Coordinates of C-alpha atoms in Angstrom, one line a residue:
M1 CA 43.5 -87.3 28.0
G2 CA 39.8 -88.2 27.7
A3 CA 40.1 -88.9 24.0
G4 CA 38.1 -92.1 24.0
G5 CA 35.9 -92.8 21.0
R6 CA 37.8 -90.6 18.6
M7 CA 38.9 -92.0 15.3
P8 CA 42.5 -92.0 14.2
V9 CA 43.7 -89.9 11.3
P10 CA 43.3 -92.2 8.2
P11 CA 46.6 -93.3 6.7
S12 CA 45.6 -91.6 3.4
S13 CA 46.0 -88.2 5.2
K14 CA 49.8 -88.7 5.2
K15 CA 51.6 -86.9 2.4
T16 CA 55.2 -86.5 1.4
E17 CA 56.5 -82.9 2.0
T18 CA 56.5 -82.3 -1.8
E19 CA 52.8 -83.3 -2.0
A20 CA 52.0 -81.2 1.1
L21 CA 53.5 -78.1 -0.5
K22 CA 51.6 -78.5 -3.8
R23 CA 49.1 -75.7 -4.2
V24 CA 45.5 -76.6 -3.4
P25 CA 42.8 -75.6 -5.9
C26 CA 41.7 -72.0 -5.7
E27 CA 38.7 -72.3 -8.1
K28 CA 35.1 -72.4 -6.8
P29 CA 34.7 -76.0 -5.5
P30 CA 32.3 -78.4 -7.2
F31 CA 30.5 -79.0 -3.8
T32 CA 28.6 -76.9 -1.4
L33 CA 28.6 -76.6 2.4
G34 CA 25.3 -78.5 2.3
D35 CA 27.0 -81.4 0.5
L36 CA 29.6 -81.6 3.2
K37 CA 27.1 -81.4 6.0
K38 CA 25.0 -84.2 4.5
A39 CA 28.1 -86.4 4.4
I40 CA 28.7 -86.0 8.1
P41 CA 26.8 -88.4 10.5
P42 CA 24.1 -86.3 12.3
Q43 CA 25.3 -87.3 15.7
C44 CA 28.6 -85.4 15.1
F45 CA 26.7 -82.1 15.5
K46 CA 25.2 -83.1 18.8
R47 CA 26.6 -81.4 21.9
S48 CA 26.7 -83.3 25.1
I49 CA 27.0 -81.5 28.5
P50 CA 28.3 -84.6 30.4
R51 CA 30.8 -85.4 27.6
S52 CA 32.0 -81.8 27.3
F53 CA 32.5 -81.5 31.0
S54 CA 34.3 -84.8 31.1
Y55 CA 37.1 -83.4 29.0
L56 CA 37.2 -80.2 31.1
I57 CA 37.2 -82.0 34.4
S58 CA 39.8 -84.4 33.2
D59 CA 42.1 -81.6 32.3
I60 CA 41.5 -79.8 35.6
I61 CA 42.3 -83.0 37.6
I62 CA 45.6 -83.5 35.6
A63 CA 46.6 -79.9 36.0
S64 CA 45.8 -80.0 39.8
C65 CA 47.9 -83.2 40.2
F66 CA 50.9 -81.5 38.5
Y67 CA 50.4 -78.4 40.8
Y68 CA 50.1 -80.7 43.9
V69 CA 53.3 -82.6 43.0
A70 CA 55.2 -79.4 42.3
T71 CA 54.2 -77.6 45.5
N72 CA 54.6 -80.6 47.8
Y73 CA 57.5 -82.6 46.5
F74 CA 59.8 -80.5 44.4
S75 CA 61.3 -78.8 47.5
L76 CA 62.3 -82.2 48.7
L77 CA 64.4 -83.0 45.6
P78 CA 68.1 -82.6 45.4
Q79 CA 68.9 -79.3 43.6
S80 CA 70.4 -81.1 40.6
I81 CA 67.2 -83.1 40.1
S82 CA 64.9 -80.0 40.6
Y83 CA 66.6 -78.4 37.7
L84 CA 65.1 -81.2 35.6
A85 CA 61.8 -81.4 37.4
W86 CA 60.8 -77.8 36.9
P87 CA 61.1 -77.8 33.1
L88 CA 59.2 -81.0 33.0
Y89 CA 56.4 -79.5 35.1
W90 CA 56.4 -76.4 32.9
A91 CA 56.1 -78.3 29.7
C92 CA 53.4 -80.8 31.0
Q93 CA 51.4 -78.1 32.8
G94 CA 51.6 -75.7 29.8
C95 CA 50.3 -78.4 27.4
V96 CA 47.4 -79.4 29.7
L97 CA 46.4 -75.8 30.3
T98 CA 46.5 -75.4 26.5
G99 CA 43.8 -78.1 26.4
I100 CA 41.7 -76.1 28.8
W101 CA 42.2 -73.1 26.6
V102 CA 40.9 -75.1 23.7
I103 CA 37.8 -76.0 25.6
A104 CA 37.1 -72.4 26.5
H105 CA 37.6 -71.6 22.9
E106 CA 34.9 -74.1 22.1
C107 CA 32.6 -72.3 24.4
G108 CA 33.1 -69.1 22.4
H109 CA 31.9 -71.1 19.3
H110 CA 28.8 -72.4 21.2
A111 CA 30.2 -75.9 20.8
F112 CA 30.3 -76.9 24.5
S113 CA 26.6 -77.3 25.1
D114 CA 23.2 -76.3 23.7
Y115 CA 22.9 -73.5 26.3
Q116 CA 24.6 -70.2 25.4
W117 CA 24.7 -69.0 29.0
L118 CA 26.5 -72.2 30.1
D119 CA 29.0 -71.9 27.3
D120 CA 29.7 -68.2 28.2
T121 CA 30.0 -69.0 31.9
V122 CA 32.5 -71.8 31.4
G123 CA 34.4 -69.8 28.7
L124 CA 34.6 -66.7 30.8
I125 CA 35.9 -68.5 33.9
F126 CA 38.6 -70.6 32.2
H127 CA 39.7 -68.0 29.6
S128 CA 40.0 -65.4 32.3
F129 CA 42.1 -67.9 34.4
L130 CA 44.5 -67.9 31.4
L131 CA 44.4 -64.1 31.1
V132 CA 42.3 -64.2 27.9
P133 CA 39.4 -61.6 27.7
Y134 CA 36.7 -64.1 26.8
F135 CA 34.0 -62.0 25.2
S136 CA 36.5 -59.7 23.5
W137 CA 38.3 -62.6 21.8
K138 CA 35.1 -64.5 21.2
Y139 CA 33.8 -61.7 18.9
S140 CA 37.1 -60.9 17.1
H141 CA 37.7 -64.7 16.6
R142 CA 34.2 -65.1 15.2
R143 CA 34.9 -62.4 12.7
H144 CA 38.1 -64.3 11.8
H145 CA 35.9 -67.4 11.0
S146 CA 33.6 -65.2 9.0
N147 CA 36.4 -63.8 6.8
T148 CA 39.1 -66.4 6.7
G149 CA 41.4 -66.0 3.7
S150 CA 40.3 -62.5 2.9
L151 CA 43.2 -60.0 2.5
E152 CA 40.9 -57.1 3.5
R153 CA 38.7 -58.5 6.2
D154 CA 40.4 -61.4 8.0
E155 CA 41.2 -60.6 11.6
V156 CA 44.6 -62.1 12.3
F157 CA 47.7 -63.4 10.6
V158 CA 46.7 -61.4 7.6
P159 CA 49.7 -61.8 5.2
K160 CA 51.5 -58.7 3.9
Q161 CA 51.8 -57.9 0.3
R162 CA 55.4 -57.3 -1.0
S163 CA 54.9 -53.6 -1.1
A164 CA 54.2 -53.6 2.7
I165 CA 57.4 -55.3 3.7
K166 CA 59.6 -53.0 5.7
W167 CA 63.1 -51.9 4.5
Y168 CA 64.7 -54.1 7.2
G169 CA 62.8 -57.2 6.1
K170 CA 65.6 -58.4 3.8
Y171 CA 68.1 -58.2 6.7
L172 CA 65.9 -60.6 8.7
N173 CA 65.6 -63.1 5.8
N174 CA 68.3 -65.4 7.1
P175 CA 68.4 -68.2 9.7
L176 CA 69.3 -65.9 12.7
G177 CA 66.7 -63.4 11.7
R178 CA 64.0 -66.0 11.4
V179 CA 64.8 -67.4 14.8
V180 CA 64.7 -63.9 16.3
M181 CA 61.3 -63.1 14.7
L182 CA 59.8 -66.5 15.7
T183 CA 61.0 -66.0 19.3
I184 CA 59.4 -62.5 19.4
Q185 CA 56.2 -63.9 17.8
F186 CA 55.8 -66.8 20.2
V187 CA 56.7 -64.9 23.4
L188 CA 55.1 -61.6 22.8
G189 CA 52.7 -62.2 19.9
W190 CA 49.6 -63.1 21.9
P191 CA 49.7 -60.3 24.5
L192 CA 50.6 -57.7 21.8
Y193 CA 47.7 -58.9 19.6
L194 CA 45.3 -58.6 22.5
A195 CA 46.5 -55.3 23.7
F196 CA 47.5 -53.5 20.5
N197 CA 46.1 -55.7 17.6
V198 CA 49.6 -56.4 16.4
S199 CA 49.4 -58.8 13.3
G200 CA 45.6 -58.1 13.2
R201 CA 43.4 -56.5 10.6
P202 CA 44.0 -52.7 10.3
Y203 CA 41.4 -50.5 12.0
D204 CA 40.7 -46.8 12.2
G205 CA 41.4 -46.0 15.9
F206 CA 42.8 -47.8 18.9
A207 CA 42.0 -51.5 18.4
S208 CA 42.6 -53.3 21.7
H209 CA 40.7 -56.3 23.0
F210 CA 40.6 -54.6 26.4
F211 CA 39.1 -51.4 25.2
P212 CA 35.2 -51.5 25.0
N213 CA 35.0 -48.7 22.5
A214 CA 37.5 -50.3 20.2
P215 CA 36.4 -50.3 16.5
I216 CA 36.6 -54.2 16.6
Y217 CA 33.2 -54.2 18.5
N218 CA 29.7 -52.9 17.8
D219 CA 27.5 -51.2 20.4
R220 CA 25.7 -54.4 21.4
E221 CA 29.0 -56.0 22.4
R222 CA 30.6 -53.3 24.4
L223 CA 29.1 -54.2 27.8
Q224 CA 30.5 -57.7 27.5
I225 CA 34.0 -56.3 26.9
Y226 CA 33.7 -54.7 30.3
I227 CA 32.8 -58.1 31.7
S228 CA 35.8 -59.7 30.0
D229 CA 38.0 -57.0 31.6
A230 CA 36.5 -57.6 35.0
G231 CA 37.3 -61.3 34.7
I232 CA 41.0 -60.5 33.8
L233 CA 41.2 -58.0 36.7
A234 CA 39.8 -60.6 39.1
V235 CA 42.4 -63.2 38.1
C236 CA 45.2 -60.6 38.3
Y237 CA 44.1 -59.6 41.8
G238 CA 44.2 -63.3 42.8
L239 CA 47.7 -63.7 41.4
Y240 CA 48.7 -60.6 43.3
R241 CA 47.5 -62.0 46.5
Y242 CA 49.1 -65.3 45.8
A243 CA 52.5 -63.6 45.1
A244 CA 52.2 -61.5 48.2
A245 CA 51.6 -64.7 50.3
Q246 CA 53.9 -67.2 48.5
G247 CA 56.4 -64.9 46.7
M248 CA 56.8 -63.9 43.1
A249 CA 59.2 -66.7 42.3
S250 CA 56.5 -69.3 43.3
M251 CA 53.8 -67.6 41.3
F252 CA 56.1 -67.3 38.3
C253 CA 57.2 -71.0 38.4
L254 CA 53.8 -72.5 39.1
Y255 CA 51.7 -70.2 36.9
G256 CA 53.7 -67.8 34.9
V257 CA 56.0 -70.1 32.9
P258 CA 53.1 -72.6 32.1
L259 CA 51.1 -69.6 30.9
L260 CA 54.0 -68.6 28.6
I261 CA 53.9 -72.2 27.2
V262 CA 50.1 -71.8 26.6
N263 CA 50.7 -68.6 24.8
F264 CA 53.4 -70.2 22.7
F265 CA 51.2 -73.0 21.6
L266 CA 48.1 -71.0 20.8
V267 CA 50.2 -68.7 18.6
L268 CA 52.0 -71.6 17.0
I269 CA 48.8 -73.5 16.4
T270 CA 47.0 -70.6 14.8
Y271 CA 50.1 -69.6 12.8
L272 CA 50.5 -73.0 11.3
Q273 CA 46.8 -73.5 10.6
H274 CA 46.8 -70.4 8.3
T275 CA 50.3 -70.1 7.1
H276 CA 51.4 -72.6 4.4
P277 CA 52.9 -72.3 0.9
S278 CA 50.0 -74.3 -0.6
L279 CA 47.2 -72.0 0.7
P280 CA 45.7 -69.2 -1.4
H281 CA 44.5 -65.9 -0.1
Y282 CA 41.9 -63.8 -1.9
D283 CA 41.1 -60.1 -2.4
S284 CA 37.5 -58.8 -2.4
S285 CA 37.0 -59.5 -6.1
E286 CA 37.4 -63.2 -5.7
W287 CA 36.9 -64.1 -2.0
D288 CA 33.9 -66.2 -0.9
W289 CA 33.3 -67.8 2.5
L290 CA 33.6 -71.4 1.5
R291 CA 37.0 -71.0 -0.3
G292 CA 38.2 -68.9 2.6
A293 CA 37.3 -71.6 5.1
L294 CA 39.1 -74.2 3.0
A295 CA 42.3 -72.1 3.0
T296 CA 43.4 -73.8 6.2
V297 CA 45.6 -76.8 6.9
D298 CA 45.4 -79.7 9.4
R299 CA 48.7 -80.4 11.1
D300 CA 50.1 -83.3 13.1
Y301 CA 51.4 -82.6 16.6
G302 CA 51.8 -86.3 17.6
I303 CA 50.5 -87.1 21.0
L304 CA 49.7 -83.4 21.5
N305 CA 46.8 -83.8 19.1
K306 CA 45.0 -85.6 21.9
V307 CA 46.2 -83.2 24.6
F308 CA 45.0 -80.3 22.6
H309 CA 41.6 -82.0 21.9
N310 CA 42.4 -82.4 18.2
I311 CA 42.1 -78.7 17.4
T312 CA 45.4 -79.2 15.5
D313 CA 44.5 -82.0 13.1
T314 CA 40.7 -81.2 12.5
H315 CA 41.0 -77.5 11.8
V316 CA 39.5 -77.7 8.3
A317 CA 36.4 -79.3 9.7
H318 CA 36.3 -76.7 12.5
H319 CA 36.3 -73.8 10.1
L320 CA 33.5 -75.4 8.1
F321 CA 31.4 -76.3 11.2
S322 CA 32.6 -74.3 14.1
T323 CA 29.7 -75.2 16.5
M324 CA 30.6 -78.9 16.2
P325 CA 32.1 -80.3 19.5
H326 CA 35.8 -81.2 19.3
Y327 CA 35.1 -84.8 20.2
N328 CA 33.2 -85.4 17.0
A329 CA 35.6 -83.6 14.7
M330 CA 37.8 -86.6 13.8
E331 CA 34.7 -88.5 12.6
A332 CA 33.5 -85.5 10.6
T333 CA 36.9 -85.0 9.0
K334 CA 37.0 -88.6 7.8
A335 CA 33.5 -88.2 6.4
I336 CA 34.2 -85.0 4.4
K337 CA 37.6 -85.8 3.1
P338 CA 36.4 -87.8 0.0
I339 CA 34.2 -84.9 -1.0
L340 CA 36.9 -82.3 -0.4
G341 CA 39.5 -84.2 -2.4
E342 CA 42.4 -81.9 -3.4
Y343 CA 40.7 -79.0 -1.5
Y344 CA 41.6 -80.8 1.8
Q345 CA 45.1 -80.0 3.0
F346 CA 47.0 -82.0 5.6
D347 CA 50.7 -81.5 6.4
G348 CA 52.4 -84.1 8.6
T349 CA 55.6 -82.1 8.9
P350 CA 56.6 -82.0 12.6
W351 CA 55.6 -78.6 14.0
Y352 CA 59.1 -77.6 15.1
K353 CA 60.3 -78.0 11.5
A354 CA 57.2 -76.5 9.9
M355 CA 57.3 -73.3 11.9
Y356 CA 60.8 -72.6 10.6
R357 CA 60.0 -73.6 7.1
E358 CA 56.9 -71.4 7.0
A359 CA 58.9 -68.5 8.4
K360 CA 61.3 -69.0 5.5
E361 CA 58.8 -69.6 2.7
C362 CA 55.8 -67.5 3.7
I363 CA 57.1 -63.9 3.9
Y364 CA 54.5 -62.1 1.8
V365 CA 51.7 -62.8 -0.8
E366 CA 51.6 -61.7 -4.4
P367 CA 49.1 -62.1 -7.2
D368 CA 48.9 -65.5 -9.0
R369 CA 51.6 -65.6 -11.7
E370 CA 51.3 -69.2 -12.8
D371 CA 47.7 -69.3 -14.0
E372 CA 47.1 -65.5 -14.0
K373 CA 44.1 -65.8 -11.8
K374 CA 43.0 -62.3 -10.7
G375 CA 42.2 -61.8 -7.1
V376 CA 44.1 -64.9 -6.0
Y377 CA 47.4 -64.5 -4.0
W378 CA 50.1 -67.0 -3.0
Y379 CA 53.0 -66.9 -0.6
N380 CA 56.5 -66.0 -1.8
N381 CA 59.8 -65.3 -0.1
K382 CA 61.9 -63.6 -2.8
L383 CA 63.1 -60.2 -1.4

């Protein structure tokens, strides 16, 4: 998937599950962001337009090939085989489109090129195609990067404290309840977050990514929210015209189901990057940016690491240096790991096991009880 030149995850990254669940240090680290930057080869911070476009074009070509095969050959298959062909198409197309989503996300971080207008143009086009309001999410996501790990100011996947758990929480704390909650989260979580800020930071007033006057945004950003909405409306109109010409079933099979796969993966990836029994959270008395950025975890998705342009297994480096292009993140991760030491967290648990384990273990956060560190919170699941 255009991953040439990347370096593999060093074997030392692999940990047993017991080691991976061990709490990372929550004290102020003995290194600075400057120390980490000095350890990274300077070329890792260089953005290349040809190289960035090579990944995007590669993904577009692959997605177009899947579309061509589905539209021209699936109707020729025996019905019994088509029942297998369509799920295969949905899974493959959804994964490739997730890779395109990741590249558009890079544009929001100004990691695609040295030109902000080019990044915003590419990001607007391809996020809109995936029904993501580009500028709206760019600004809220930037605030997430500015406040990661803060119980008061982080933007999304802010963990609840025990007192905030609803009365029915204990009735969902069982295998069936976890499956139901995970299903709702992965199917409806992304649109509900965009439309109604579900699972996001509490705001005074209606906080929607589609509402230009939402309290999420300041006055300088509101015009661009209109532009994001216009991009979504344009794509919706295009989908309407396609459905009118080819039928709703065709539109749903070729675009709708792969989009559900994209939404599943982006919620899953984000959830697992910031939800882990070993990661601390901080209140305002203890939080600082560096420790918050380090309160993330790299995960292993197997071959999907490459399909998703390594957003999965280089997330720590991404939070530290978000303008670094994805194709240099593996080299940067290898360079900073010796300095990070125990502050670096990698969990190689397969994602399909990890999502259930985290849903079981990470229900709420409570103040540190082991070392009585004020302002530091850890996950617990005892209801």
